[in-house]
Amino acid sequence: MGRIAINGMRKVVPSPMSVSPQRTANALAPVRSLAAVVAFLLAWQFLVPLVNIPDYVLPLPSVIASRFAETFTLQLASLAVTAMTTLAGLAIALVVGVLLALLVVYVEGVKSVIMPFLAAFNSIPKIAIAPLFVIWFGLGAESKILLAFLLALFPIFVNSMTGLGEIEPDILDLARLAGGSRYRVFTMVRLMHATPYIADSLKVAFPLALVGSIVGEFIGGNRGIGQLVLAAQFNLDTPLVFAALLSITLFTTAGIGLITLFERRFLKWRPSQRQR
Amino acid sequence: MSVALELVDVRKTFGTGVAVERAAFAVEGNEFVSIVGPSGCGKSTLLRMVAGLVAPTSGRITVAGKPVSGPVGNVGMVFQSPVLLPWRTTLANILFVAEVAGRNASSHRERALELIALAGLAGFENAFPHELSGGMQQRAAICRALLMNPPLILMDEPFGALDVMTRERMAFELQKIWAANRNTVLFVTHSITEAVLLSDTIVVMTPRPGCIQDIVKVDLPRPRDVKVLENPRFIALSTRVRNGIGLGTAVETTFVEAPGCAEPYAESRP
């Protein structure tokens, strides 16, 4: 920001010399990641048999892959159940988190009233109170959604509060002097400023919501990917446990990937998204 | 479009400290007025009071004959830092003041592009702030202040964060842009050269408590170019401003405490 060129007219375009090595490095980054993963899987596949670890302890990648393929429809059906409760919990956390942050930013005094409750609540391990939700809400989707919501709420709320609240006072003064209304200052300044903060918090909140759903499934019910893991473990079907973990990983990666795509597409101006 | 501006016996205290003491001056329309003084003399506070962002402890401020009681719409503002919105391009940043006031941005597009050309930013309409140099960002901020052609523009040390060479060129560019519009400008600076170069009237303030020491009319012909810096009249005016601040006579390096405001400065207008 504070870059001051003595020649103010100079067009700030990166020279090809200074950029090409970095460009190449950026282009190579995904290739390098992929190569590392492949190398890891190959080592697992061909080095583990040398120490004679049985399949029910640590199955080989090929065994996991074939178990995954065999149970593909079951995986999909289980994942659909878990994804529903996870995304529902995340969506409610997003709405409630942003609304709470709005309340704190716009209504004076609210912060000192709700912060002690939220801080105390956040210090309770939500997983420890999960059995309580089963008592209150039963073994259906509700208890899982509630758990996912509670785990996802805090990071979304805290980041929204920062994003909506910490606006440079000068820009707010400028908007007021231009004759800007509160509503338009909200949509054009505060919300825009908060978007990257909220996108960031979703990257943390999404896996947390998934933890909530799966823990909910562990505690009760008979559906979802958490139940699949438990059932596989009960039958000592370790390859199926790993196959279920693979489903979870793919789901999380897809979710985080979507958020990252959104950032690349709409938040090009952020320091982390700038092309150097 | 421009307005007259009047301050009568304006005083501002923060807690026990006095920021501005009995400030009084009047500005006619179409004038470029500078407020000059050392750091901490209440220049910015004075500007914020005129904007209606801060209420004076006592005294009266009128803009276009109406007393200021809160932020008045359609006042242009330029701060020391550009405060551009990082997610908006140069053009969109300039159009921000129209959009936030609920006006149709597309009908101001042409005017924005004119200002961009005038400020030497052509070709950078679609650049984001981080792609511009500090001087270019500040020029965009000046264009933004001019977009709605506000009758009153307030500038709070707009070149304060720039390097000396950029700063000098910016002063000449601001003169050019202002000459095309002739809005009433209230310009806070601690650069005496900048003040004499740009202004019709200079309000000279002393530090702690900030009070008006002198009001200097600058009668140098416009447009003023680099040569004006060597003009004897320019030098004489600069010396008068320097003396007003209390720097001219202080040969020794110790800073002499300003004597406070004995009596409100009574301006005698010609």
mmCIF file of N, CA, C and O in Angstrom, chain A residues 1 3-12 168 170-171 173-181 184-185 188-189 192-193 268-269 274, chain B residues 48 51 71-75 77 79 83 86-88 96 99-102 120 124 130-131 133-134 136-137 139 144 161 163 166 169:
data_model
loop_
_atom_site.group_PDB
_atom_site.id
_atom_site.type_symbol
_atom_site.label_atom_id
_atom_site.label_comp_id
_atom_site.label_asym_id
_atom_site.label_seq_id
_atom_site.Cartn_x
_atom_site.Cartn_y
_atom_site.Cartn_z
ATOM 1 N N MET A 1 0.839 -1.206 0.000
ATOM 2 C CA MET A 1 0.000 0.000 0.000
ATOM 3 C C MET A 1 0.869 1.248 0.000
ATOM 4 O O MET A 1 0.651 2.182 -0.720
ATOM 5 N N ARG A 3 3.538 1.936 -1.136
ATOM 6 C CA ARG A 3 4.564 2.012 -2.165
ATOM 7 C C ARG A 3 4.543 3.385 -2.798
ATOM 8 O O ARG A 3 3.534 3.856 -3.263
ATOM 9 N N ILE A 4 5.671 4.033 -2.787
ATOM 10 C CA ILE A 4 5.730 5.365 -3.350
ATOM 11 C C ILE A 4 6.787 5.364 -4.443
ATOM 12 O O ILE A 4 7.975 5.142 -4.179
ATOM 13 N N ALA A 5 6.344 5.553 -5.655
ATOM 14 C CA ALA A 5 7.306 5.635 -6.743
ATOM 15 C C ALA A 5 7.683 7.086 -6.918
ATOM 16 O O ALA A 5 6.832 7.958 -6.872
ATOM 17 N N ILE A 6 8.966 7.351 -7.079
ATOM 18 C CA ILE A 6 9.391 8.730 -7.301
ATOM 19 C C ILE A 6 8.803 9.202 -8.618
ATOM 20 O O ILE A 6 8.288 10.293 -8.739
ATOM 21 N N ASN A 7 8.825 8.314 -9.588
ATOM 22 C CA ASN A 7 8.147 8.636 -10.828
ATOM 23 C C ASN A 7 6.710 8.133 -10.713
ATOM 24 O O ASN A 7 6.420 6.978 -10.912
ATOM 25 N N GLY A 8 5.820 9.036 -10.344
ATOM 26 C CA GLY A 8 4.442 8.655 -10.061
ATOM 27 C C GLY A 8 3.699 8.151 -11.284
ATOM 28 O O GLY A 8 2.684 7.485 -11.181
ATOM 29 N N MET A 9 4.205 8.466 -12.459
ATOM 30 C CA MET A 9 3.511 8.096 -13.683
ATOM 31 C C MET A 9 3.860 6.678 -14.118
ATOM 32 O O MET A 9 3.227 6.131 -14.996
ATOM 33 N N ARG A 10 4.889 6.126 -13.502
ATOM 34 C CA ARG A 10 5.354 4.829 -13.975
ATOM 35 C C ARG A 10 4.244 3.793 -13.855
ATOM 36 O O ARG A 10 3.579 3.695 -12.841
ATOM 37 N N LYS A 11 4.055 3.038 -14.889
ATOM 38 C CA LYS A 11 3.042 2.004 -14.863
ATOM 39 C C LYS A 11 3.605 0.820 -14.081
ATOM 40 O O LYS A 11 4.703 0.358 -14.361
ATOM 41 N N VAL A 12 2.882 0.442 -13.050
ATOM 42 C CA VAL A 12 3.419 -0.612 -12.196
ATOM 43 C C VAL A 12 3.077 -1.975 -12.785
ATOM 44 O O VAL A 12 2.070 -2.577 -12.458
ATOM 45 N N GLU A 168 -11.548 1.234 8.593
ATOM 46 C CA GLU A 168 -10.808 2.469 8.795
ATOM 47 C C GLU A 168 -11.799 3.624 9.018
ATOM 48 O O GLU A 168 -12.682 3.843 8.189
ATOM 49 N N ASP A 170 -11.577 6.715 8.641
ATOM 50 C CA ASP A 170 -11.544 7.723 7.573
ATOM 51 C C ASP A 170 -12.526 7.398 6.450
ATOM 52 O O ASP A 170 -13.181 8.294 5.918
ATOM 53 N N ILE A 171 -12.635 6.125 6.102
ATOM 54 C CA ILE A 171 -13.514 5.775 4.973
ATOM 55 C C ILE A 171 -14.975 5.953 5.394
ATOM 56 O O ILE A 171 -15.825 6.351 4.584
ATOM 57 N N ASP A 173 -16.001 8.224 7.603
ATOM 58 C CA ASP A 173 -16.203 9.680 7.575
ATOM 59 C C ASP A 173 -16.448 10.149 6.146
ATOM 60 O O ASP A 173 -17.352 10.945 5.876
ATOM 61 N N LEU A 174 -15.611 9.645 5.246
ATOM 62 C CA LEU A 174 -15.723 10.048 3.846
ATOM 63 C C LEU A 174 -17.101 9.702 3.280
ATOM 64 O O LEU A 174 -17.729 10.497 2.588
ATOM 65 N N ALA A 175 -17.576 8.491 3.613
ATOM 66 C CA ALA A 175 -18.887 8.056 3.132
ATOM 67 C C ALA A 175 -19.994 8.937 3.714
ATOM 68 O O ALA A 175 -20.938 9.310 3.012
ATOM 69 N N ARG A 176 -19.865 9.301 4.978
ATOM 70 C CA ARG A 176 -20.874 10.164 5.608
ATOM 71 C C ARG A 176 -20.890 11.539 4.940
ATOM 72 O O ARG A 176 -21.951 12.096 4.673
ATOM 73 N N LEU A 177 -19.686 12.078 4.681
ATOM 74 C CA LEU A 177 -19.606 13.406 4.061
ATOM 75 C C LEU A 177 -20.109 13.387 2.623
ATOM 76 O O LEU A 177 -20.520 14.400 2.086
ATOM 77 N N ALA A 178 -20.058 12.222 1.984
ATOM 78 C CA ALA A 178 -20.585 12.119 0.622
ATOM 79 C C ALA A 178 -22.109 12.004 0.644
ATOM 80 O O ALA A 178 -22.744 12.014 -0.410
ATOM 81 N N GLY A 179 -22.683 11.857 1.829
ATOM 82 C CA GLY A 179 -24.128 11.718 1.937
ATOM 83 C C GLY A 179 -24.569 10.257 1.928
ATOM 84 O O GLY A 179 -25.695 9.955 1.554
ATOM 85 N N GLY A 180 -23.680 9.360 2.331
ATOM 86 C CA GLY A 180 -23.996 7.934 2.303
ATOM 87 C C GLY A 180 -24.937 7.529 3.432
ATOM 88 O O GLY A 180 -24.805 8.007 4.546
ATOM 89 N N SER A 181 -25.884 6.644 3.108
ATOM 90 C CA SER A 181 -26.805 6.154 4.136
ATOM 91 C C SER A 181 -26.160 4.996 4.877
ATOM 92 O O SER A 181 -25.225 4.380 4.383
ATOM 93 N N ARG A 184 -26.269 1.721 2.814
ATOM 94 C CA ARG A 184 -25.310 1.601 1.717
ATOM 95 C C ARG A 184 -23.878 1.492 2.230
ATOM 96 O O ARG A 184 -23.049 0.811 1.629
ATOM 97 N N VAL A 185 -23.573 2.165 3.345
ATOM 98 C CA VAL A 185 -22.250 2.002 3.939
ATOM 99 C C VAL A 185 -22.072 0.544 4.373
ATOM 100 O O VAL A 185 -21.009 -0.049 4.200
ATOM 101 N N MET A 188 -21.775 -1.549 0.944
ATOM 102 C CA MET A 188 -20.660 -1.207 0.072
ATOM 103 C C MET A 188 -19.319 -1.192 0.777
ATOM 104 O O MET A 188 -18.281 -1.277 0.125
ATOM 105 N N VAL A 189 -19.320 -1.029 2.098
ATOM 106 C CA VAL A 189 -18.046 -0.989 2.811
ATOM 107 C C VAL A 189 -17.911 -2.170 3.769
ATOM 108 O O VAL A 189 -17.038 -3.015 3.596
ATOM 109 N N MET A 192 -18.414 -5.809 2.170
ATOM 110 C CA MET A 192 -17.311 -6.094 1.247
ATOM 111 C C MET A 192 -16.028 -6.357 2.019
ATOM 112 O O MET A 192 -15.254 -7.245 1.679
ATOM 113 N N HIS A 193 -15.812 -5.560 3.061
ATOM 114 C CA HIS A 193 -14.607 -5.723 3.868
ATOM 115 C C HIS A 193 -14.635 -7.058 4.605
ATOM 116 O O HIS A 193 -13.594 -7.687 4.817
ATOM 117 N N LYS A 268 -9.840 -11.139 -5.844
ATOM 118 C CA LYS A 268 -8.548 -10.998 -6.509
ATOM 119 C C LYS A 268 -7.671 -9.911 -5.885
ATOM 120 O O LYS A 268 -6.470 -9.924 -6.010
ATOM 121 N N TRP A 269 -8.342 -8.940 -5.232
ATOM 122 C CA TRP A 269 -7.621 -7.791 -4.705
ATOM 123 C C TRP A 269 -6.898 -8.087 -3.399
ATOM 124 O O TRP A 269 -6.102 -7.304 -2.926
ATOM 125 N N ARG A 274 -2.982 -11.760 -4.915
ATOM 126 C CA ARG A 274 -2.366 -10.959 -5.970
ATOM 127 C C ARG A 274 -1.294 -11.745 -6.682
ATOM 128 O O ARG A 274 -0.552 -12.503 -6.075
ATOM 129 N N ARG B 48 -12.116 19.073 10.798
ATOM 130 C CA ARG B 48 -13.169 18.119 11.150
ATOM 131 C C ARG B 48 -14.394 18.836 11.711
ATOM 132 O O ARG B 48 -15.516 18.362 11.568
ATOM 133 N N ALA B 51 -16.298 20.124 8.790
ATOM 134 C CA ALA B 51 -17.001 19.011 8.135
ATOM 135 C C ALA B 51 -18.227 18.580 8.917
ATOM 136 O O ALA B 51 -19.084 17.873 8.397
ATOM 137 N N PRO B 71 -22.590 16.036 10.051
ATOM 138 C CA PRO B 71 -21.994 15.866 8.731
ATOM 139 C C PRO B 71 -22.960 16.319 7.633
ATOM 140 O O PRO B 71 -24.083 15.838 7.543
ATOM 141 N N VAL B 72 -22.536 17.296 6.878
ATOM 142 C CA VAL B 72 -23.372 17.761 5.783
ATOM 143 C C VAL B 72 -23.040 16.929 4.557
ATOM 144 O O VAL B 72 -21.887 16.619 4.325
ATOM 145 N N GLY B 73 -24.028 16.520 3.810
ATOM 146 C CA GLY B 73 -23.776 15.726 2.616
ATOM 147 C C GLY B 73 -23.055 16.551 1.562
ATOM 148 O O GLY B 73 -23.020 17.773 1.625
ATOM 149 N N ASN B 74 -22.462 15.831 0.607
ATOM 150 C CA ASN B 74 -21.786 16.459 -0.524
ATOM 151 C C ASN B 74 -20.663 17.407 -0.135
ATOM 152 O O ASN B 74 -20.570 18.530 -0.611
ATOM 153 N N VAL B 75 -19.812 16.951 0.777
ATOM 154 C CA VAL B 75 -18.552 17.628 1.044
ATOM 155 C C VAL B 75 -17.458 16.665 0.615
ATOM 156 O O VAL B 75 -17.498 15.495 0.970
ATOM 157 N N MET B 77 -13.719 15.097 0.614
ATOM 158 C CA MET B 77 -12.713 14.969 1.673
ATOM 159 C C MET B 77 -11.507 14.208 1.153
ATOM 160 O O MET B 77 -11.653 13.188 0.482
ATOM 161 N N PHE B 79 -7.819 12.731 2.723
ATOM 162 C CA PHE B 79 -7.025 12.541 3.933
ATOM 163 C C PHE B 79 -5.550 12.410 3.582
ATOM 164 O O PHE B 79 -5.174 12.340 2.427
ATOM 165 N N VAL B 83 -6.937 6.237 1.565
ATOM 166 C CA VAL B 83 -8.118 5.450 1.942
ATOM 167 C C VAL B 83 -9.004 5.052 0.750
ATOM 168 O O VAL B 83 -10.193 5.319 0.725
ATOM 169 N N PRO B 86 -9.769 -1.291 -1.254
ATOM 170 C CA PRO B 86 -8.849 -2.171 -1.994
ATOM 171 C C PRO B 86 -9.550 -3.091 -2.991
ATOM 172 O O PRO B 86 -8.904 -3.601 -3.894
ATOM 173 N N TRP B 87 -10.863 -3.294 -2.830
ATOM 174 C CA TRP B 87 -11.563 -4.199 -3.752
ATOM 175 C C TRP B 87 -12.147 -3.447 -4.943
ATOM 176 O O TRP B 87 -12.808 -4.024 -5.784
ATOM 177 N N ARG B 88 -11.942 -2.135 -4.999
ATOM 178 C CA ARG B 88 -12.456 -1.360 -6.123
ATOM 179 C C ARG B 88 -11.311 -0.869 -6.991
ATOM 180 O O ARG B 88 -10.257 -0.504 -6.484
ATOM 181 N N PHE B 96 -17.304 5.711 -6.072
ATOM 182 C CA PHE B 96 -17.843 5.294 -4.765
ATOM 183 C C PHE B 96 -18.700 6.390 -4.122
ATOM 184 O O PHE B 96 -19.789 6.111 -3.613
ATOM 185 N N GLU B 99 -22.103 6.370 -5.649
ATOM 186 C CA GLU B 99 -22.886 5.182 -5.323
ATOM 187 C C GLU B 99 -23.346 5.176 -3.867
ATOM 188 O O GLU B 99 -24.477 4.806 -3.566
ATOM 189 N N VAL B 100 -22.448 5.580 -2.967
ATOM 190 C CA VAL B 100 -22.794 5.514 -1.544
ATOM 191 C C VAL B 100 -23.881 6.547 -1.209
ATOM 192 O O VAL B 100 -24.638 6.377 -0.257
ATOM 193 N N ALA B 101 -23.969 7.575 -2.047
ATOM 194 C CA ALA B 101 -25.023 8.574 -1.843
ATOM 195 C C ALA B 101 -26.310 8.180 -2.577
ATOM 196 O O ALA B 101 -27.262 8.951 -2.639
ATOM 197 N N GLY B 102 -26.318 6.977 -3.146
ATOM 198 C CA GLY B 102 -27.511 6.457 -3.797
ATOM 199 C C GLY B 102 -27.750 7.001 -5.195
ATOM 200 O O GLY B 102 -28.858 6.952 -5.709
ATOM 201 N N GLY B 120 -3.892 12.663 -14.729
ATOM 202 C CA GLY B 120 -2.804 11.860 -15.286
ATOM 203 C C GLY B 120 -2.893 10.396 -14.934
ATOM 204 O O GLY B 120 -1.886 9.713 -14.843
ATOM 205 N N PHE B 124 -5.119 3.740 -16.137
ATOM 206 C CA PHE B 124 -5.151 3.028 -14.857
ATOM 207 C C PHE B 124 -6.564 2.932 -14.296
ATOM 208 O O PHE B 124 -6.750 2.665 -13.125
ATOM 209 N N HIS B 130 -3.576 -1.434 -5.099
ATOM 210 C CA HIS B 130 -2.243 -1.985 -4.837
ATOM 211 C C HIS B 130 -1.353 -1.992 -6.068
ATOM 212 O O HIS B 130 -0.152 -2.226 -5.970
ATOM 213 N N GLU B 131 -1.948 -1.733 -7.228
ATOM 214 C CA GLU B 131 -1.152 -1.667 -8.455
ATOM 215 C C GLU B 131 -0.683 -0.245 -8.763
ATOM 216 O O GLU B 131 -0.014 -0.017 -9.752
ATOM 217 N N SER B 133 1.152 3.549 -7.517
ATOM 218 C CA SER B 133 2.117 4.116 -6.586
ATOM 219 C C SER B 133 1.376 4.991 -5.579
ATOM 220 O O SER B 133 0.205 5.327 -5.772
ATOM 221 N N GLY B 134 2.068 5.393 -4.520
ATOM 222 C CA GLY B 134 1.452 6.235 -3.490
ATOM 223 C C GLY B 134 0.899 7.531 -4.049
ATOM 224 O O GLY B 134 -0.203 7.950 -3.715
ATOM 225 N N MET B 136 -0.044 8.113 -7.141
ATOM 226 C CA MET B 136 -1.204 7.847 -7.998
ATOM 227 C C MET B 136 -2.442 7.565 -7.157
ATOM 228 O O MET B 136 -3.547 7.986 -7.491
ATOM 229 N N GLN B 137 -2.252 6.840 -6.063
ATOM 230 C CA GLN B 137 -3.385 6.558 -5.173
ATOM 231 C C GLN B 137 -3.962 7.869 -4.635
ATOM 232 O O GLN B 137 -5.176 8.039 -4.565
ATOM 233 N N ARG B 139 -3.757 10.810 -6.012
ATOM 234 C CA ARG B 139 -4.457 11.528 -7.089
ATOM 235 C C ARG B 139 -5.854 10.955 -7.313
ATOM 236 O O ARG B 139 -6.804 11.691 -7.549
ATOM 237 N N ARG B 144 -11.740 11.458 -6.489
ATOM 238 C CA ARG B 144 -12.941 11.008 -5.785
ATOM 239 C C ARG B 144 -13.601 12.186 -5.062
ATOM 240 O O ARG B 144 -14.824 12.338 -5.089
ATOM 241 N N ALA B 161 2.024 12.111 3.142
ATOM 242 C CA ALA B 161 2.676 10.802 3.137
ATOM 243 C C ALA B 161 3.534 10.592 1.888
ATOM 244 O O ALA B 161 4.030 9.498 1.661
ATOM 245 N N ASP B 163 6.736 11.428 -0.906
ATOM 246 C CA ASP B 163 8.118 11.892 -0.897
ATOM 247 C C ASP B 163 8.185 13.297 -1.499
ATOM 248 O O ASP B 163 7.276 13.735 -2.203
ATOM 249 N N THR B 166 7.622 13.883 -5.410
ATOM 250 C CA THR B 166 6.241 13.631 -5.825
ATOM 251 C C THR B 166 5.339 14.739 -5.283
ATOM 252 O O THR B 166 4.453 15.234 -5.965
ATOM 253 N N ARG B 169 5.336 17.944 -7.353
ATOM 254 C CA ARG B 169 4.574 17.820 -8.589
ATOM 255 C C ARG B 169 3.074 17.754 -8.329
ATOM 256 O O ARG B 169 2.264 18.301 -9.073
#
